[in-house]
PDB file of C-alpha atoms in Angstrom:
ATOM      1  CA  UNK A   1      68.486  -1.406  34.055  1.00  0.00           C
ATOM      2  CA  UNK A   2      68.425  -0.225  37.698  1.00  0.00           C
ATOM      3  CA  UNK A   3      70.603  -2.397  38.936  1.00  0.00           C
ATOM      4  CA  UNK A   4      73.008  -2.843  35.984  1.00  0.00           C
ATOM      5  CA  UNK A   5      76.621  -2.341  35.843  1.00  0.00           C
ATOM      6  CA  UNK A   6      75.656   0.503  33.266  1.00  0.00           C
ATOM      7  CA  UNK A   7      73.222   2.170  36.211  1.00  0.00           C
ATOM      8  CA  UNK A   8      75.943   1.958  38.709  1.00  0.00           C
ATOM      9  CA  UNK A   9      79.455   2.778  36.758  1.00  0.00           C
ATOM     10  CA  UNK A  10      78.005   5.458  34.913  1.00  0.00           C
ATOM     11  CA  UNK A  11      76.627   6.260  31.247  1.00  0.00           C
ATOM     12  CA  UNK A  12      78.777   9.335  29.176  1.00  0.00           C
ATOM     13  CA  UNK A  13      76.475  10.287  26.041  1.00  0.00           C
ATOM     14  CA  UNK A  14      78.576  11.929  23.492  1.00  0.00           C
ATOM     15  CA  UNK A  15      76.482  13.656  21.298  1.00  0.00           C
ATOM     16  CA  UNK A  16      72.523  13.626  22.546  1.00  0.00           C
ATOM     17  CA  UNK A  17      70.564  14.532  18.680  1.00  0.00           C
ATOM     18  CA  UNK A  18      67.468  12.770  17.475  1.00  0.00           C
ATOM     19  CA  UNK A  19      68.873   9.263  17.892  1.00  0.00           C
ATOM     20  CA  UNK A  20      70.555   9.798  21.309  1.00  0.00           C
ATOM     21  CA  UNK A  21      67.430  11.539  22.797  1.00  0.00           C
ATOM     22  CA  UNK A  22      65.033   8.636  21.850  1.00  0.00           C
ATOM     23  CA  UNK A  23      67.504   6.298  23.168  1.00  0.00           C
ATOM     24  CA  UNK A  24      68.084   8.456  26.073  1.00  0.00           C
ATOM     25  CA  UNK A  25      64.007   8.392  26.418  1.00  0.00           C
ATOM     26  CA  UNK A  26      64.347   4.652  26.072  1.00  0.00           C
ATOM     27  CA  UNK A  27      67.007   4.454  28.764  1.00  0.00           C
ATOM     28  CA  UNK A  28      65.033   6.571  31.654  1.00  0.00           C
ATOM     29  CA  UNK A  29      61.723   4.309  30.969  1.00  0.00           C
ATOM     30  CA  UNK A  30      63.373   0.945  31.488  1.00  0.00           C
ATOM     31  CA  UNK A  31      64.452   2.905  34.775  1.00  0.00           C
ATOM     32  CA  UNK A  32      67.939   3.863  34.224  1.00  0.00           C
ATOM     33  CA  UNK A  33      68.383   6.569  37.082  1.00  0.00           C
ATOM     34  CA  UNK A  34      69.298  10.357  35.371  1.00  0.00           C
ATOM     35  CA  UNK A  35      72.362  10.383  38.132  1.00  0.00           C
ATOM     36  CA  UNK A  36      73.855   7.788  36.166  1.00  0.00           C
ATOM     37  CA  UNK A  37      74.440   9.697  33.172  1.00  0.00           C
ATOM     38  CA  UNK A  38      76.452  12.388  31.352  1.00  0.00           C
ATOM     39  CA  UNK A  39      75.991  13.839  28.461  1.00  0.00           C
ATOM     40  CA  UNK A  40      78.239  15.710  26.528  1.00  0.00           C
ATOM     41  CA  UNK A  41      76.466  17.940  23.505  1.00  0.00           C
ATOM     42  CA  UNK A  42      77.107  21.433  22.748  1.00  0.00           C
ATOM     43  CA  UNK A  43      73.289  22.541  21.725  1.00  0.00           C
ATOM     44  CA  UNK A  44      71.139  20.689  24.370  1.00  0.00           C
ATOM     45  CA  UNK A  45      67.330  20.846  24.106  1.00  0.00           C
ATOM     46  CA  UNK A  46      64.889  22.063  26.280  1.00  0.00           C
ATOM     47  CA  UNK A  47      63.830  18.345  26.509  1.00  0.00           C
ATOM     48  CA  UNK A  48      66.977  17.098  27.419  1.00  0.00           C
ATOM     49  CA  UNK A  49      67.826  19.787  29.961  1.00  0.00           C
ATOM     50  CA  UNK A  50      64.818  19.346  31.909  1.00  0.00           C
ATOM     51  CA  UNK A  51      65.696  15.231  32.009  1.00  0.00           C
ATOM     52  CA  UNK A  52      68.015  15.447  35.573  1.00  0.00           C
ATOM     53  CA  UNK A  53      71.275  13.973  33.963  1.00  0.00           C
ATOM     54  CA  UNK A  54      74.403  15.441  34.015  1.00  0.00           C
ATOM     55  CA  UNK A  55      74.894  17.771  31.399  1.00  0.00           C
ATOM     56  CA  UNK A  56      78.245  19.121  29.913  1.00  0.00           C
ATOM     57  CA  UNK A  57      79.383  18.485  33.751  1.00  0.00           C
ATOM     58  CA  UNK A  58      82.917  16.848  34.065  1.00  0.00           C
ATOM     59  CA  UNK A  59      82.910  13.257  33.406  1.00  0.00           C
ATOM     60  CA  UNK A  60      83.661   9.854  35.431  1.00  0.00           C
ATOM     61  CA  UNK A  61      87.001   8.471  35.406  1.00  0.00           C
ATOM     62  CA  UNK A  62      86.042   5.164  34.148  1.00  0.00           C
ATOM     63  CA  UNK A  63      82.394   4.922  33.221  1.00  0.00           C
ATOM     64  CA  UNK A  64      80.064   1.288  32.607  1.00  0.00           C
ATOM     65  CA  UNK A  65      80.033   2.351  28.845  1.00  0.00           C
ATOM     66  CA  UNK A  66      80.224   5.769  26.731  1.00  0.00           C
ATOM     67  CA  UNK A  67      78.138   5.721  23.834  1.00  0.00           C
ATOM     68  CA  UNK A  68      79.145   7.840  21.206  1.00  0.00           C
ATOM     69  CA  UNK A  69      76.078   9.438  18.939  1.00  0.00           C
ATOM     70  CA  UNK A  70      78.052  12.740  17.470  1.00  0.00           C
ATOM     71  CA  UNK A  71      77.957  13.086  13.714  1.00  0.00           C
ATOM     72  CA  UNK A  72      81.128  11.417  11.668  1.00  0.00           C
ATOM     73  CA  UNK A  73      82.358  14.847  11.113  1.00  0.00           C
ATOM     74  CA  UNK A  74      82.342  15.789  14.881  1.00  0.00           C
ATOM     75  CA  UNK A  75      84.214  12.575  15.562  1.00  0.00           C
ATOM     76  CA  UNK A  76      88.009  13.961  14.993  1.00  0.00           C
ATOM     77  CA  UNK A  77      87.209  16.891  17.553  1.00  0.00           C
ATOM     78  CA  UNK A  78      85.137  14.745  20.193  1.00  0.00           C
ATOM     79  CA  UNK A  79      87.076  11.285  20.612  1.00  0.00           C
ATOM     80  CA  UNK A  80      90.124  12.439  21.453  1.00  0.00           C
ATOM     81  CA  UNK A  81      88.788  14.063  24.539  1.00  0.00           C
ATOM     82  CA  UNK A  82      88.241  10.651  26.088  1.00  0.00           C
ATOM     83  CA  UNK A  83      91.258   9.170  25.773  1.00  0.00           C
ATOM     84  CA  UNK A  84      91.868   8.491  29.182  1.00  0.00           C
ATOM     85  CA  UNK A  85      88.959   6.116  28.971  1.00  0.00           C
ATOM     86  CA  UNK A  86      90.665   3.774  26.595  1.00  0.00           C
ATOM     87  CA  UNK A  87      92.585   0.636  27.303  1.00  0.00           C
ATOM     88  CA  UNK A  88      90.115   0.004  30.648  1.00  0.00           C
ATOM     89  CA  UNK A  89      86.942  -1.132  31.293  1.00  0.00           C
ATOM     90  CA  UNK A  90      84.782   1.357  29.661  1.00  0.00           C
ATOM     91  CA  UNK A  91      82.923  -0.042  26.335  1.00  0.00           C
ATOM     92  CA  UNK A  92      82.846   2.450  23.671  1.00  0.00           C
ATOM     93  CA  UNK A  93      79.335   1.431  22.010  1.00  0.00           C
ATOM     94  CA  UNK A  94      79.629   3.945  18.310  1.00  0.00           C
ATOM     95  CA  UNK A  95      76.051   4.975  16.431  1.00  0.00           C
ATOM     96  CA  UNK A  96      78.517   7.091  14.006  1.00  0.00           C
ATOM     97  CA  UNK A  97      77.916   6.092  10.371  1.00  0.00           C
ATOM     98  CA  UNK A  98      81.269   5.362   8.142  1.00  0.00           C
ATOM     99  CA  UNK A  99      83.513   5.253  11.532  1.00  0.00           C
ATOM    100  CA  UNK A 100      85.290   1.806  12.035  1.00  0.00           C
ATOM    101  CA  UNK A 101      86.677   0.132  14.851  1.00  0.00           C
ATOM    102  CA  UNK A 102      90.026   0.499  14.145  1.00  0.00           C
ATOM    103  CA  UNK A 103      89.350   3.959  14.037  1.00  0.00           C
ATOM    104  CA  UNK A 104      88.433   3.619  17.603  1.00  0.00           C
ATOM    105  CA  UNK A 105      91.384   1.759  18.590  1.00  0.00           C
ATOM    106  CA  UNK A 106      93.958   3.935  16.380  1.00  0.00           C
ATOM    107  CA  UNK A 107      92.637   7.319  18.766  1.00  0.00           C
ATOM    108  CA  UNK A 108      91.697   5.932  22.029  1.00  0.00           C
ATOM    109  CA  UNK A 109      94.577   2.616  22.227  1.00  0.00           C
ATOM    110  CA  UNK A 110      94.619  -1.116  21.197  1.00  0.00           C
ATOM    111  CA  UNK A 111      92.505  -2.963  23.932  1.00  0.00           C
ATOM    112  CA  UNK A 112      89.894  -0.386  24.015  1.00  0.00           C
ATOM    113  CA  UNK A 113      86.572  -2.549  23.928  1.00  0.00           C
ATOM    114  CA  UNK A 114      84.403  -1.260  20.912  1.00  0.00           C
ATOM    115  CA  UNK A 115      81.029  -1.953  20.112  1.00  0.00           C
ATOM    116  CA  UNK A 116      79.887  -1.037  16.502  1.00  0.00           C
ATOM    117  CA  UNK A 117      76.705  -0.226  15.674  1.00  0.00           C
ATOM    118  CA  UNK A 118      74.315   0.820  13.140  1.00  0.00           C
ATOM    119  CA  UNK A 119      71.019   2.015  13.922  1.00  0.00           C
ATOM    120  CA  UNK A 120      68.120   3.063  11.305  1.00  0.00           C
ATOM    121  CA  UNK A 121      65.278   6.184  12.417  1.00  0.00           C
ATOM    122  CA  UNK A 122      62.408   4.632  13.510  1.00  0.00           C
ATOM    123  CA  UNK A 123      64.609   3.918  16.837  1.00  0.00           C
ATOM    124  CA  UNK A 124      63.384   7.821  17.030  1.00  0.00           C
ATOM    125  CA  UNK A 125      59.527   5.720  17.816  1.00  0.00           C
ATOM    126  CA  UNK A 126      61.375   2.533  19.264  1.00  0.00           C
ATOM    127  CA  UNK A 127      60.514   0.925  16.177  1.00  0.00           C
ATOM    128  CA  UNK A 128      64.242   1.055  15.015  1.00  0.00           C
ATOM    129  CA  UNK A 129      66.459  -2.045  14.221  1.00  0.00           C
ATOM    130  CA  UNK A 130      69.960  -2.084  15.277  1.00  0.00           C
ATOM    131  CA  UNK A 131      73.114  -4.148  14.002  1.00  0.00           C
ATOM    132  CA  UNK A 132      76.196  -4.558  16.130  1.00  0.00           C
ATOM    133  CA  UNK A 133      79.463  -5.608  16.496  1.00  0.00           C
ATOM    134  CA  UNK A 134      82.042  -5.776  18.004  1.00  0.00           C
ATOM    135  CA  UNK A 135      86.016  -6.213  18.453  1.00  0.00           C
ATOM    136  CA  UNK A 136      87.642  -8.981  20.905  1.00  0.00           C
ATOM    137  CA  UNK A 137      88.407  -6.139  24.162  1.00  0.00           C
ATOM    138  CA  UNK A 138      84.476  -5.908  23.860  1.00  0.00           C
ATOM    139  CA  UNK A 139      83.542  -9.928  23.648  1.00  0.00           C
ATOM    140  CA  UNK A 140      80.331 -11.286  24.785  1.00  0.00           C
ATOM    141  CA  UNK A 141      80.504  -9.494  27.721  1.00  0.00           C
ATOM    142  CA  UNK A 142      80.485  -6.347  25.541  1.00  0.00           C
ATOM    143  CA  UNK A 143      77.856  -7.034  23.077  1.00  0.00           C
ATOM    144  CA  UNK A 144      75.404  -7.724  26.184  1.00  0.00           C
ATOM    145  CA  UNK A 145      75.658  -4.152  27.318  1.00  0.00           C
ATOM    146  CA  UNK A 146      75.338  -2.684  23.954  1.00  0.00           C
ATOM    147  CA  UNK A 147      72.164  -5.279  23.171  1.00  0.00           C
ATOM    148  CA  UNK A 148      70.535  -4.089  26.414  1.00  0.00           C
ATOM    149  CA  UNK A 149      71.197  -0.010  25.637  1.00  0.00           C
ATOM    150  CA  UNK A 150      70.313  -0.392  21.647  1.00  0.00           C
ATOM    151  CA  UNK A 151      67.419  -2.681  22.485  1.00  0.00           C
ATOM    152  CA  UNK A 152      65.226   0.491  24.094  1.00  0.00           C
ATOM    153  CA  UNK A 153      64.737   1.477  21.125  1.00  0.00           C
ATOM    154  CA  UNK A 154      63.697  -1.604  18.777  1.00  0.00           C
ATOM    155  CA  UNK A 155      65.028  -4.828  17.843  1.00  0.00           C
ATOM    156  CA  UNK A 156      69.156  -5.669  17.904  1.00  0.00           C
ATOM    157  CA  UNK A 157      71.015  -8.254  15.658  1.00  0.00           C
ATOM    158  CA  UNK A 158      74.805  -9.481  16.025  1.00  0.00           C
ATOM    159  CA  UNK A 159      76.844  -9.178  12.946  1.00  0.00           C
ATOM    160  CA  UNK A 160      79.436 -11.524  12.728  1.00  0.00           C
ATOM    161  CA  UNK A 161      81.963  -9.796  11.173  1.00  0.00           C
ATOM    162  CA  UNK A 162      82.461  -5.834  10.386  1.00  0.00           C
ATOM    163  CA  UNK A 163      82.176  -6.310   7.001  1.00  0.00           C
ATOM    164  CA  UNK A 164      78.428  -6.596   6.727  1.00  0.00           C
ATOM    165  CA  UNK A 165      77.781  -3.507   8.131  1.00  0.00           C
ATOM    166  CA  UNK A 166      77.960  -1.930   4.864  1.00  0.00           C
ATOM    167  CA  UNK A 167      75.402  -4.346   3.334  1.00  0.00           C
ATOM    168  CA  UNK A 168      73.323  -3.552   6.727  1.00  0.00           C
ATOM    169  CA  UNK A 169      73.311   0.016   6.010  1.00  0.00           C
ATOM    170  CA  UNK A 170      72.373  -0.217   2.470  1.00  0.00           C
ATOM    171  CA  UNK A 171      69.606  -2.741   3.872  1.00  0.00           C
ATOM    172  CA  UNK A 172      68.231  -0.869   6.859  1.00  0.00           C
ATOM    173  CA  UNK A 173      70.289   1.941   7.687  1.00  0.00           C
ATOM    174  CA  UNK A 174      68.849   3.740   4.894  1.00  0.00           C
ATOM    175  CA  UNK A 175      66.222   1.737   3.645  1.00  0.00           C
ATOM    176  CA  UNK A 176      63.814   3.898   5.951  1.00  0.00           C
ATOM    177  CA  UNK A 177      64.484   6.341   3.187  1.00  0.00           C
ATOM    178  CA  UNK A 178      62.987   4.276   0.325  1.00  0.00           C
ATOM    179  CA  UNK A 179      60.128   3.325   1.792  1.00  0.00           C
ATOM    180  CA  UNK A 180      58.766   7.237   2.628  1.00  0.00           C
ATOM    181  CA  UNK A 181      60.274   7.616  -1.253  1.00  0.00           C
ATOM    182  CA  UNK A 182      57.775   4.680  -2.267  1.00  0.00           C
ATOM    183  CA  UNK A 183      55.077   6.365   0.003  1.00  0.00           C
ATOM    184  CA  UNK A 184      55.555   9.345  -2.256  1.00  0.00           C
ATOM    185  CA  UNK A 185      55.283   7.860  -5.297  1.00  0.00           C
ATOM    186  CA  UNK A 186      52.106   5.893  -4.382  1.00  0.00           C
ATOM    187  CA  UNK A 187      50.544   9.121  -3.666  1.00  0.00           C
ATOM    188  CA  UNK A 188      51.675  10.795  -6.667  1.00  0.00           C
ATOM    189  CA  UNK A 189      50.634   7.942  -8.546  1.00  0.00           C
ATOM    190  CA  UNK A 190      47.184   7.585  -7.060  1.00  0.00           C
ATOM    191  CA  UNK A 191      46.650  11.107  -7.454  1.00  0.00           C
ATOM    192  CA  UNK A 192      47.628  10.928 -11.284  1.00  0.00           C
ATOM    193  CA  UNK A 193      44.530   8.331 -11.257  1.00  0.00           C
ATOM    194  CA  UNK A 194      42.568  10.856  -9.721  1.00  0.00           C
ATOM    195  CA  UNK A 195      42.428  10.713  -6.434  1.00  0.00           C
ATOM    196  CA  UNK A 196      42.700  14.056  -4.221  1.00  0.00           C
ATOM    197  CA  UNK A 197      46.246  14.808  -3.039  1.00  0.00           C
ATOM    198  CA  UNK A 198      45.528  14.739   0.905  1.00  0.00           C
ATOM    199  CA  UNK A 199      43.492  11.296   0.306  1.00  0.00           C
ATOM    200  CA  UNK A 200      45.896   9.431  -1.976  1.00  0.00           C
ATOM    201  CA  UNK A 201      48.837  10.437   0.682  1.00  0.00           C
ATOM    202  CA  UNK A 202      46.784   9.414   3.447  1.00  0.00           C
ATOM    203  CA  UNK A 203      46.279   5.987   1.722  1.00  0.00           C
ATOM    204  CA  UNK A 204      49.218   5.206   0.478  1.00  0.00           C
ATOM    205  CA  UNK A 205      50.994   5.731   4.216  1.00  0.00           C
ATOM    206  CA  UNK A 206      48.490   3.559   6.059  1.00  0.00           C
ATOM    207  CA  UNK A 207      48.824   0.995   3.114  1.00  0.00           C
ATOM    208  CA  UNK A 208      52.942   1.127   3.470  1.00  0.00           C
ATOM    209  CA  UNK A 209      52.515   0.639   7.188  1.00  0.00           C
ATOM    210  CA  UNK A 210      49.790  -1.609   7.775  1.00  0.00           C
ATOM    211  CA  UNK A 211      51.459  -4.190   5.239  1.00  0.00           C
ATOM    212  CA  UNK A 212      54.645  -3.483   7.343  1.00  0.00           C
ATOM    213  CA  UNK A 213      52.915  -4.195  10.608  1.00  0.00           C
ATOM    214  CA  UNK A 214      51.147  -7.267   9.180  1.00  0.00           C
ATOM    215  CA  UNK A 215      54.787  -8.754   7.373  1.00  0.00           C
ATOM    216  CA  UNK A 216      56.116  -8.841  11.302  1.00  0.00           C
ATOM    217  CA  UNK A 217      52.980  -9.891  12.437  1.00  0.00           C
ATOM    218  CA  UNK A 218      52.255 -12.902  10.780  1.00  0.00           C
ATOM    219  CA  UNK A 219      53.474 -16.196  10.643  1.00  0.00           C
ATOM    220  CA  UNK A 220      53.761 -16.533   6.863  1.00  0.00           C
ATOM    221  CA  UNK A 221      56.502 -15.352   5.052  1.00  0.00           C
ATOM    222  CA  UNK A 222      55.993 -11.910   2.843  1.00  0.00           C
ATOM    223  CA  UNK A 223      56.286 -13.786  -0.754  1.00  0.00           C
ATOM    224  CA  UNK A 224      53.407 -16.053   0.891  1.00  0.00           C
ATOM    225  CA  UNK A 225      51.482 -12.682   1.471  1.00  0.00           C
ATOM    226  CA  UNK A 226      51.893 -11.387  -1.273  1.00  0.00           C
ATOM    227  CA  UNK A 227      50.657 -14.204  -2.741  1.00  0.00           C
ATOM    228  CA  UNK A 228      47.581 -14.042  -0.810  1.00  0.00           C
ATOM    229  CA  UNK A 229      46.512 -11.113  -2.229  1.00  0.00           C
ATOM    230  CA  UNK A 230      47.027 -12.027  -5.091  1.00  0.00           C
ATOM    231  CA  UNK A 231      44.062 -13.444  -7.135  1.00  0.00           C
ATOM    232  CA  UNK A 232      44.804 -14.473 -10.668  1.00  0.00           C
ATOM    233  CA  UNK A 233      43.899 -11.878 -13.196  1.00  0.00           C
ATOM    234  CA  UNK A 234      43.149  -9.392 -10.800  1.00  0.00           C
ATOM    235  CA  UNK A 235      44.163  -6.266 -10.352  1.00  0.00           C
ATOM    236  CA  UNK A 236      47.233  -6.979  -8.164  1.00  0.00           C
ATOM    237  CA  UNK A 237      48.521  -9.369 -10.491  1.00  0.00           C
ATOM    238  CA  UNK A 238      48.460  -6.835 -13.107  1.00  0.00           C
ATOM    239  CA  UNK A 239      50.313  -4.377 -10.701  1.00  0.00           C
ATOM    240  CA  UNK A 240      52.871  -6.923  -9.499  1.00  0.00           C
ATOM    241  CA  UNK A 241      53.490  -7.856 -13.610  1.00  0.00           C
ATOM    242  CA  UNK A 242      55.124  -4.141 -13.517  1.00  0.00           C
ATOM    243  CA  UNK A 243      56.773  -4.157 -10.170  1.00  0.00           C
ATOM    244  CA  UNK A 244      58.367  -7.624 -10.701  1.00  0.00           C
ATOM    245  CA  UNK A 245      59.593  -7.266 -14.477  1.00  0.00           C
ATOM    246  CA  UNK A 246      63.367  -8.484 -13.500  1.00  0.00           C
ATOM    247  CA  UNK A 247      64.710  -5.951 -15.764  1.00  0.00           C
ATOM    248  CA  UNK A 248      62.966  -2.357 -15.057  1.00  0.00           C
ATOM    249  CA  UNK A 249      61.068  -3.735 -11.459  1.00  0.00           C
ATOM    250  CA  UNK A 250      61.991  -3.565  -8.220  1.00  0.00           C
ATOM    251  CA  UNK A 251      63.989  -6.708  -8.292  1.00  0.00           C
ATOM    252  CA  UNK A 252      67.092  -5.072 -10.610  1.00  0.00           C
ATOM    253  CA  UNK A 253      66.101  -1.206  -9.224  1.00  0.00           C
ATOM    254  CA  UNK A 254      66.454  -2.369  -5.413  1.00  0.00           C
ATOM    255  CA  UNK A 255      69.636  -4.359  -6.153  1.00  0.00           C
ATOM    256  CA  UNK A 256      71.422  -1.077  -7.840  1.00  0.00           C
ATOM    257  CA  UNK A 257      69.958   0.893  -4.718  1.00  0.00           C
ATOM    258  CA  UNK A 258      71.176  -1.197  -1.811  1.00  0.00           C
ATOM    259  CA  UNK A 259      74.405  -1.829  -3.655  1.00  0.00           C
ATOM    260  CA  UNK A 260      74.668   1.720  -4.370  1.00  0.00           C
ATOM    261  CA  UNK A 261      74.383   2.614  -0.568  1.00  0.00           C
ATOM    262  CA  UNK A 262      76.840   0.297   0.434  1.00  0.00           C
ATOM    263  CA  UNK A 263      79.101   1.042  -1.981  1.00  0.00           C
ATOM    264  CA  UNK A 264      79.289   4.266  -0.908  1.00  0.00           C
ATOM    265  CA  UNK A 265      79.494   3.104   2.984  1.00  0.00           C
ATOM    266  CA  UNK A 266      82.115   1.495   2.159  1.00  0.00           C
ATOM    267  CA  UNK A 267      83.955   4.740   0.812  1.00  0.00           C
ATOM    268  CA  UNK A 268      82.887   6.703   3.549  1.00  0.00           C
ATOM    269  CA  UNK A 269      84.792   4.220   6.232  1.00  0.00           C
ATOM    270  CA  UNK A 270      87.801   3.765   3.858  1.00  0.00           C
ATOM    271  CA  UNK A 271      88.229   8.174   4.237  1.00  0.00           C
TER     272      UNK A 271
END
């Protein structure tokens, strides 16, 4: 990234929180010089003060790409303050939850390239996995730059169409969130069997993410490993006979819950 167009046109941060300081981190490890960016955040941690970027200092006229991390609510007050960016250059690469493209366009002018994107919070360990799209001023060209920012802090896949980005949140946006609720439950559950509270949690979260680092790891699929670990009559079998009944197991609960999130996605980017 030290000789990219980003390193050399400039990087504006709007909005530098938990997701835009690990991708921040990301950046400045894969060698992104500090002098290349600004950020722009009105409660800037120690951490990020002491990094050498710009900070709340007047911005370029026409930076590589401004990536814009501020929460949805912030968005009315903080967009409008770039409008001279619009219509150029400058890829606007968005992290905001419920804020569209045309949202982009309608505030900062048709033309404006936008990248959307949707993140999850493991990017907060580089472990993250991050959607994006993104509208025809953006193109390939576009989507290249926002691949090679998002991809500092986990994997990146192309959407074809805005759409899915609902689904994609109710997926992975916020399917972080069920799996510590799962971890909780295990515990809970494993200490209603009679297991100490501090040792039930502390097997039920290296159980969750060992079986998540083995389901990337491997070649086989994760029905095949489950099957694998499965031995008739056993004692997983008589577990996954509870967690697979189609009408009370996880098959019917996760399809309510990932419909349920982007559902309400959905609402969120309609206003």
């Amino acid at each position: 990234m030290k000789d990219s167009r980003i390193a050399s046109g400039g990087l504006v941060l709007l909005g530098c929180g938990k997701m835009g300081s690990a991708m921040l981190a990301g950046w400045l490890a894969r060698g992104l010089p500090a002098t290349s960016v600004w950020v722009k955040d009105p409660y800037p941690s120690e951490w990020l003060q002491a990094q050498g970027v710009h900070l709340n200092q007047p911005l370029p006229e026409a930076p590589a790409v401004v990536l814009v991390a501020v929460k949805p609510q912030m968005m009315a007050e903080a967009l409008p303050t770039l409008q001279m960016m619009g219509k150029g250059e400058t890829v606007f690469v968005s992290v905001a939850a419920g804020t569209t493209i045309s949202y982009f366009e309608e505030v900062l002018g048709a033309g404006t390239p936008v990248v959307r994107a949707m993140p999850n919070t493991p990017a907060a360990i580089s472990q993250g996995i991050t959607a994006i799209v993104a509208n025809d001023a953006a193109g390939a060209a576009g989507l290249d730059e926002a691949e090679a920012l998002l991809s500092a802090v986990g994997a990146v896949v192309r959407l074809s169409h805005e759409a899915q980005i609902d689904a994609v949140t109710g997926v992975s946006g916020s399917g972080p969130a069920y799996v510590f609720h799962m971890i909780e439950t295990m515990a809970a559950a494993g200490e209603a069997q009679g297991l100490p509270a501090d040792l039930s949690m502390q097997l039920a979260k290296a159980t969750v993410a060992g079986a998540g680092a083995l389901a990337m790891a491997a070649e086989e699929s994760p029905t095949q490993l489950r099957v694998n670990v499965t031995s008739p009559n056993g004692t997983t079998q008589a577990a996954l006979e509870v967690l697979m009944d189609e009408t009370d197991g996880f098959p019917a609960l996760l399809q309510r819950a990932v419909k349920a999130a982007t559902d309400r996605s959905k609402e969120l980017a309609s206003g």
